PDB file of C-alpha atoms and ligand atoms in Angstrom:
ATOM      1  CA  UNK Z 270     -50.459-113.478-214.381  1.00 40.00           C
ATOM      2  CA  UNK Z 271     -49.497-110.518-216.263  1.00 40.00           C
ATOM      3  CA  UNK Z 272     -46.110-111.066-217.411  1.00 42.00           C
ATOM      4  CA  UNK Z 273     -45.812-107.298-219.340  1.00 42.00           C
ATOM      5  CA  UNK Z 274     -45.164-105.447-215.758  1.00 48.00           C
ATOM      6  CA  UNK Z 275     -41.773-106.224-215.339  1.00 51.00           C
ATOM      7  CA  UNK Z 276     -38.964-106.142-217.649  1.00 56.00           C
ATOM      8  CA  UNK Z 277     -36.550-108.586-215.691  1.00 55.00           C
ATOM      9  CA  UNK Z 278     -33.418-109.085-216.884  1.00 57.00           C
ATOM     10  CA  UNK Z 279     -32.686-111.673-219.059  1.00 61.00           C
ATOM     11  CA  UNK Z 280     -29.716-113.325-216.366  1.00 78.00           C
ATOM     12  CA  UNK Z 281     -33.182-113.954-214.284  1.00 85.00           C
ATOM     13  CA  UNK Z 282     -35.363-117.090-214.133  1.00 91.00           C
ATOM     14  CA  UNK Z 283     -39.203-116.453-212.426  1.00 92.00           C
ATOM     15  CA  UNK Z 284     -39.525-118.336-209.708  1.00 93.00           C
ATOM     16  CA  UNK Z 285     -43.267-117.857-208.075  1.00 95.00           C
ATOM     17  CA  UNK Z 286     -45.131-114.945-206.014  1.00 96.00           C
ATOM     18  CA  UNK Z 287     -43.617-113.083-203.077  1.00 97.00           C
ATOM     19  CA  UNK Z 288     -47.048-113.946-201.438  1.00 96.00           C
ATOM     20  CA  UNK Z 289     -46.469-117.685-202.544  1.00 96.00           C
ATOM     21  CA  UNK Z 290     -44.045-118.285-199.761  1.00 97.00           C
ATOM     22  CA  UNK Z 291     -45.332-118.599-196.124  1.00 97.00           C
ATOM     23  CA  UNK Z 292     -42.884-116.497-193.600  1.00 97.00           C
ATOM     24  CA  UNK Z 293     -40.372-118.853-191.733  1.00 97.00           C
ATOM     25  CA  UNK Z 294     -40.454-121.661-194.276  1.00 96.00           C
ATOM     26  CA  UNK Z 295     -38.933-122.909-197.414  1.00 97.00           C
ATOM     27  CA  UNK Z 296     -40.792-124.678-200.431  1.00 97.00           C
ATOM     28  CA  UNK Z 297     -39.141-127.099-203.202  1.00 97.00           C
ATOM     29  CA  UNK Z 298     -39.706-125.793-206.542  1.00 95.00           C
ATOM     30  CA  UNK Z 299     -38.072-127.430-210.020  1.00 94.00           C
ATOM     31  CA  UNK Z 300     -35.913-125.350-212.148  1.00 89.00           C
ATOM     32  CA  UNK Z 301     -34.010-125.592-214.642  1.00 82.00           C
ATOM     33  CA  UNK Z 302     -33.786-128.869-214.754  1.00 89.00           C
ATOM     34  CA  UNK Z 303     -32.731-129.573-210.939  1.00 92.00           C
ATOM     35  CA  UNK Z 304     -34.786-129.667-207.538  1.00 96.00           C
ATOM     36  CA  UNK Z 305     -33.985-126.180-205.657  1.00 96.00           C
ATOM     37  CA  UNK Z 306     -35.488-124.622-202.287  1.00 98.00           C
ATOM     38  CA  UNK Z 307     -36.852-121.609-201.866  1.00 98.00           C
ATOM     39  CA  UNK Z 308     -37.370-119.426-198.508  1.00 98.00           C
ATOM     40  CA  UNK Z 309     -38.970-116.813-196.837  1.00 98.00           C
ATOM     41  CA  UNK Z 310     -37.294-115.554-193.734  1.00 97.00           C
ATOM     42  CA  UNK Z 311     -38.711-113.732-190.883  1.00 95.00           C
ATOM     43  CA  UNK Z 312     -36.139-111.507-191.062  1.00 94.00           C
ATOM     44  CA  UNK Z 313     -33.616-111.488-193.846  1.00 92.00           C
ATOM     45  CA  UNK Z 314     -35.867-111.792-197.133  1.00 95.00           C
ATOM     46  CA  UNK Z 315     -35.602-114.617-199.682  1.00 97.00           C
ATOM     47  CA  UNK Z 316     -32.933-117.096-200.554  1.00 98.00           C
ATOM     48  CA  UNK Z 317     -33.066-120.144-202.376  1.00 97.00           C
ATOM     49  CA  UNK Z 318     -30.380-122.980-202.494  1.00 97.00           C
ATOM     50  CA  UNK Z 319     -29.733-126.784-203.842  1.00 97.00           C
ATOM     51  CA  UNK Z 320     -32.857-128.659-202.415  1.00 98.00           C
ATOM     52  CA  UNK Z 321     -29.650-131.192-201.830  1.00 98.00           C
ATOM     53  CA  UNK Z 322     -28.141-131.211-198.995  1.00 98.00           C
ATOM     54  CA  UNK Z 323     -24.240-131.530-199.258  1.00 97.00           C
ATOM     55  CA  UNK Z 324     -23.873-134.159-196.692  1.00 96.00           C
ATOM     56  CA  UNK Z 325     -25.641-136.892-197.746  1.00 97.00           C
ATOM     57  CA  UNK Z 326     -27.169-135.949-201.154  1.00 97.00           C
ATOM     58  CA  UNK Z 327     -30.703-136.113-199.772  1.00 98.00           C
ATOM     59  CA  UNK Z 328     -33.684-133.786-201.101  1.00 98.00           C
ATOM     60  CA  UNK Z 329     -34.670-132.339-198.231  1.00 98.00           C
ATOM     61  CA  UNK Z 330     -33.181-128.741-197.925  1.00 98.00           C
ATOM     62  CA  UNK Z 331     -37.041-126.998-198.153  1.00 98.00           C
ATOM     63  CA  UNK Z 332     -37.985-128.896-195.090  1.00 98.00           C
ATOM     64  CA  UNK Z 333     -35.056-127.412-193.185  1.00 98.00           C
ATOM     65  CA  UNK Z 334     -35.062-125.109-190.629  1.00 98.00           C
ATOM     66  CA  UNK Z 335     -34.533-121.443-190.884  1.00 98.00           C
ATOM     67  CA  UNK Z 336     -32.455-119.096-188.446  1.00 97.00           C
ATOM     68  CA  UNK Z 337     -29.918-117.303-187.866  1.00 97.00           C
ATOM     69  CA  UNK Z 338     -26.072-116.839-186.531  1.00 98.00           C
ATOM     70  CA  UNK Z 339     -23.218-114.366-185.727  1.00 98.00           C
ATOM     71  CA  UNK Z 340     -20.202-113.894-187.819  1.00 97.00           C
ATOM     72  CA  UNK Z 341     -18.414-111.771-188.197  1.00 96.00           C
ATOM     73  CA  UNK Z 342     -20.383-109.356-185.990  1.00 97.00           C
ATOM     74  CA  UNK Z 343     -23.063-109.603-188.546  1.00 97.00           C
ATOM     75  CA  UNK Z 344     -26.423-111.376-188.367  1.00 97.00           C
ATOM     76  CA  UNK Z 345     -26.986-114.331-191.352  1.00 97.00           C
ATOM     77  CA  UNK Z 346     -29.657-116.383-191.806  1.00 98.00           C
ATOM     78  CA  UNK Z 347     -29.236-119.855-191.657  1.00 98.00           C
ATOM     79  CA  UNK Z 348     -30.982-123.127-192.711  1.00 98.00           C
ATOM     80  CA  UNK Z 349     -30.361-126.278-190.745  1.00 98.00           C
ATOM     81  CA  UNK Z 350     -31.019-129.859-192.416  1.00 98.00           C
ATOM     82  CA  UNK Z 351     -34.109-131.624-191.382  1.00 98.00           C
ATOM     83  CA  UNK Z 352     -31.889-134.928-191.068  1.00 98.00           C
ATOM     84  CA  UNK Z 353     -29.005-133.827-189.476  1.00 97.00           C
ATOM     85  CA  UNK Z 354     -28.777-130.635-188.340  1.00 96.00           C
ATOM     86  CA  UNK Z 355     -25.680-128.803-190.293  1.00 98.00           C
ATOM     87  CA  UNK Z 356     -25.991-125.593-190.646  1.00 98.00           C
ATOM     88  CA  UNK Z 357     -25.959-123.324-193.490  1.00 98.00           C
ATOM     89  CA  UNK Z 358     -25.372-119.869-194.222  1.00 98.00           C
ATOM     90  CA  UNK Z 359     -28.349-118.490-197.185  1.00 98.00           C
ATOM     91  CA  UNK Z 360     -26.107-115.885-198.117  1.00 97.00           C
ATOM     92  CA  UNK Z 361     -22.877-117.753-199.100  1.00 97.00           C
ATOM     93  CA  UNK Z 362     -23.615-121.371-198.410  1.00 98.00           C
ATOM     94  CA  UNK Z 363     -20.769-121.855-195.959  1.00 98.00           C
ATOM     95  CA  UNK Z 364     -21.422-124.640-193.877  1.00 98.00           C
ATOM     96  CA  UNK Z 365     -21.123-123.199-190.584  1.00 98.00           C
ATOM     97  CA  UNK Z 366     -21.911-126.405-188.047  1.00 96.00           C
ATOM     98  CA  UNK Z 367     -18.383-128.925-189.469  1.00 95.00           C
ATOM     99  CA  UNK Z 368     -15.667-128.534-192.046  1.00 95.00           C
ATOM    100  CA  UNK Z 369     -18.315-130.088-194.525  1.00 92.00           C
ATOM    101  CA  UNK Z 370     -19.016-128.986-198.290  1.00 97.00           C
ATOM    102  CA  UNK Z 371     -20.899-125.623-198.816  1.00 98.00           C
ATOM    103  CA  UNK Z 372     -24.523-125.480-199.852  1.00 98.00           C
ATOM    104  CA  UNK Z 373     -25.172-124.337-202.812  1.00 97.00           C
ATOM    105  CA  UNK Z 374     -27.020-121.016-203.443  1.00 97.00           C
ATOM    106  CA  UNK Z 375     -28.558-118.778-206.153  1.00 95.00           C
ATOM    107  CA  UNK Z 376     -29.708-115.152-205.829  1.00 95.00           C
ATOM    108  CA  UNK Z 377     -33.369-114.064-205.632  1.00 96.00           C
ATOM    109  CA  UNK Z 378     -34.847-110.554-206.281  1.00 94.00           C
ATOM    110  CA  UNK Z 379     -37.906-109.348-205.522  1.00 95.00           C
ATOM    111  CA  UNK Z 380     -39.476-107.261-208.123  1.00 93.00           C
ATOM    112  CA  UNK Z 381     -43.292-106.505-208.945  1.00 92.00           C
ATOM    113  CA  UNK Z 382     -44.233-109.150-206.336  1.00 95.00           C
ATOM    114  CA  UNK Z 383     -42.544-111.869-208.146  1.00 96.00           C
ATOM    115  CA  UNK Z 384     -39.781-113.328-207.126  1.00 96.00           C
ATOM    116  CA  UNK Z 385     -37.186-114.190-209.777  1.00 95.00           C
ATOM    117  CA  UNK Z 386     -33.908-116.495-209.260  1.00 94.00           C
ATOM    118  CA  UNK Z 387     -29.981-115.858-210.814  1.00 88.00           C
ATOM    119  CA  UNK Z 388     -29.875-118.081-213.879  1.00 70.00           C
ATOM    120  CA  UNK Z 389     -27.037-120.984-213.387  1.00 61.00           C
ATOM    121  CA  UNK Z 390     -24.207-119.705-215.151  1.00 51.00           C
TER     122      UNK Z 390
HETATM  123  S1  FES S  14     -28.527-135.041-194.824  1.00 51.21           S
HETATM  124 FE1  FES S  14     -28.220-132.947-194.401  1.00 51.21          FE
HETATM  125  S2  FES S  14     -26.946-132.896-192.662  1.00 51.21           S
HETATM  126 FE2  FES S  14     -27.175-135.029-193.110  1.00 51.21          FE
END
């Protein structure tokens, strides 16, 4: 990997290849010292989140699946926990199937090919 090709800014952490990621599915990745997920929509781009879901605490956001809902009048894509099925907005984290705690999420940009995540402030 040639690292010289992109000056990212420093507020960014690399995260893996844009061609890393399979369309329509997220992947668990470890950064910065906590378990994240990472995903490639069909539709909306990248997005990664807590690999925890709110609910329960479990590990097991990557394995979620991806869609995507209405509000607003504006299309969002969603991921749904693999255990039991509340739904979460990639953009803000809102849950939007209950009242329950919001999911986590970081910013990803796409730059070179890479893919590089918001550093935790
Ligand atoms: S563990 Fe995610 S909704 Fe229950």
């Amino acid at each position: 990997m040639n690292t010289q090709l992109i000056d990212a800014p420093a507020a960014l952490a690399e995260l893996c290849f844009a061609d890393d990621l399979e369309t329509g599915w997220g992947e668990a990745a470890w950064m910065e010292g906590r378990q994240i997920a990472v995903y490639r929509t069909e539709h909306f781009g990248f997005y990664a989140s807590s690999h925890r879901c709110p609910s329960t605490g479990a590990k097991v956001m990557a394995r979620g699946i991806l869609g995507d809902a209405t509000v607003d009048g504006r299309r969002v894509a969603t991921i749904a926990c693999p255990l039991h099925k509340e739904i979460y907005r990639l953009d803000t984290g809102d849950c939007l199937s209950s009242e329950g705690a919001a999911l986590p999420v970081f910013g990803v940009k796409e730059l070179g090919g890479r893919l590089w995540m918001e550093a935790s402030k």
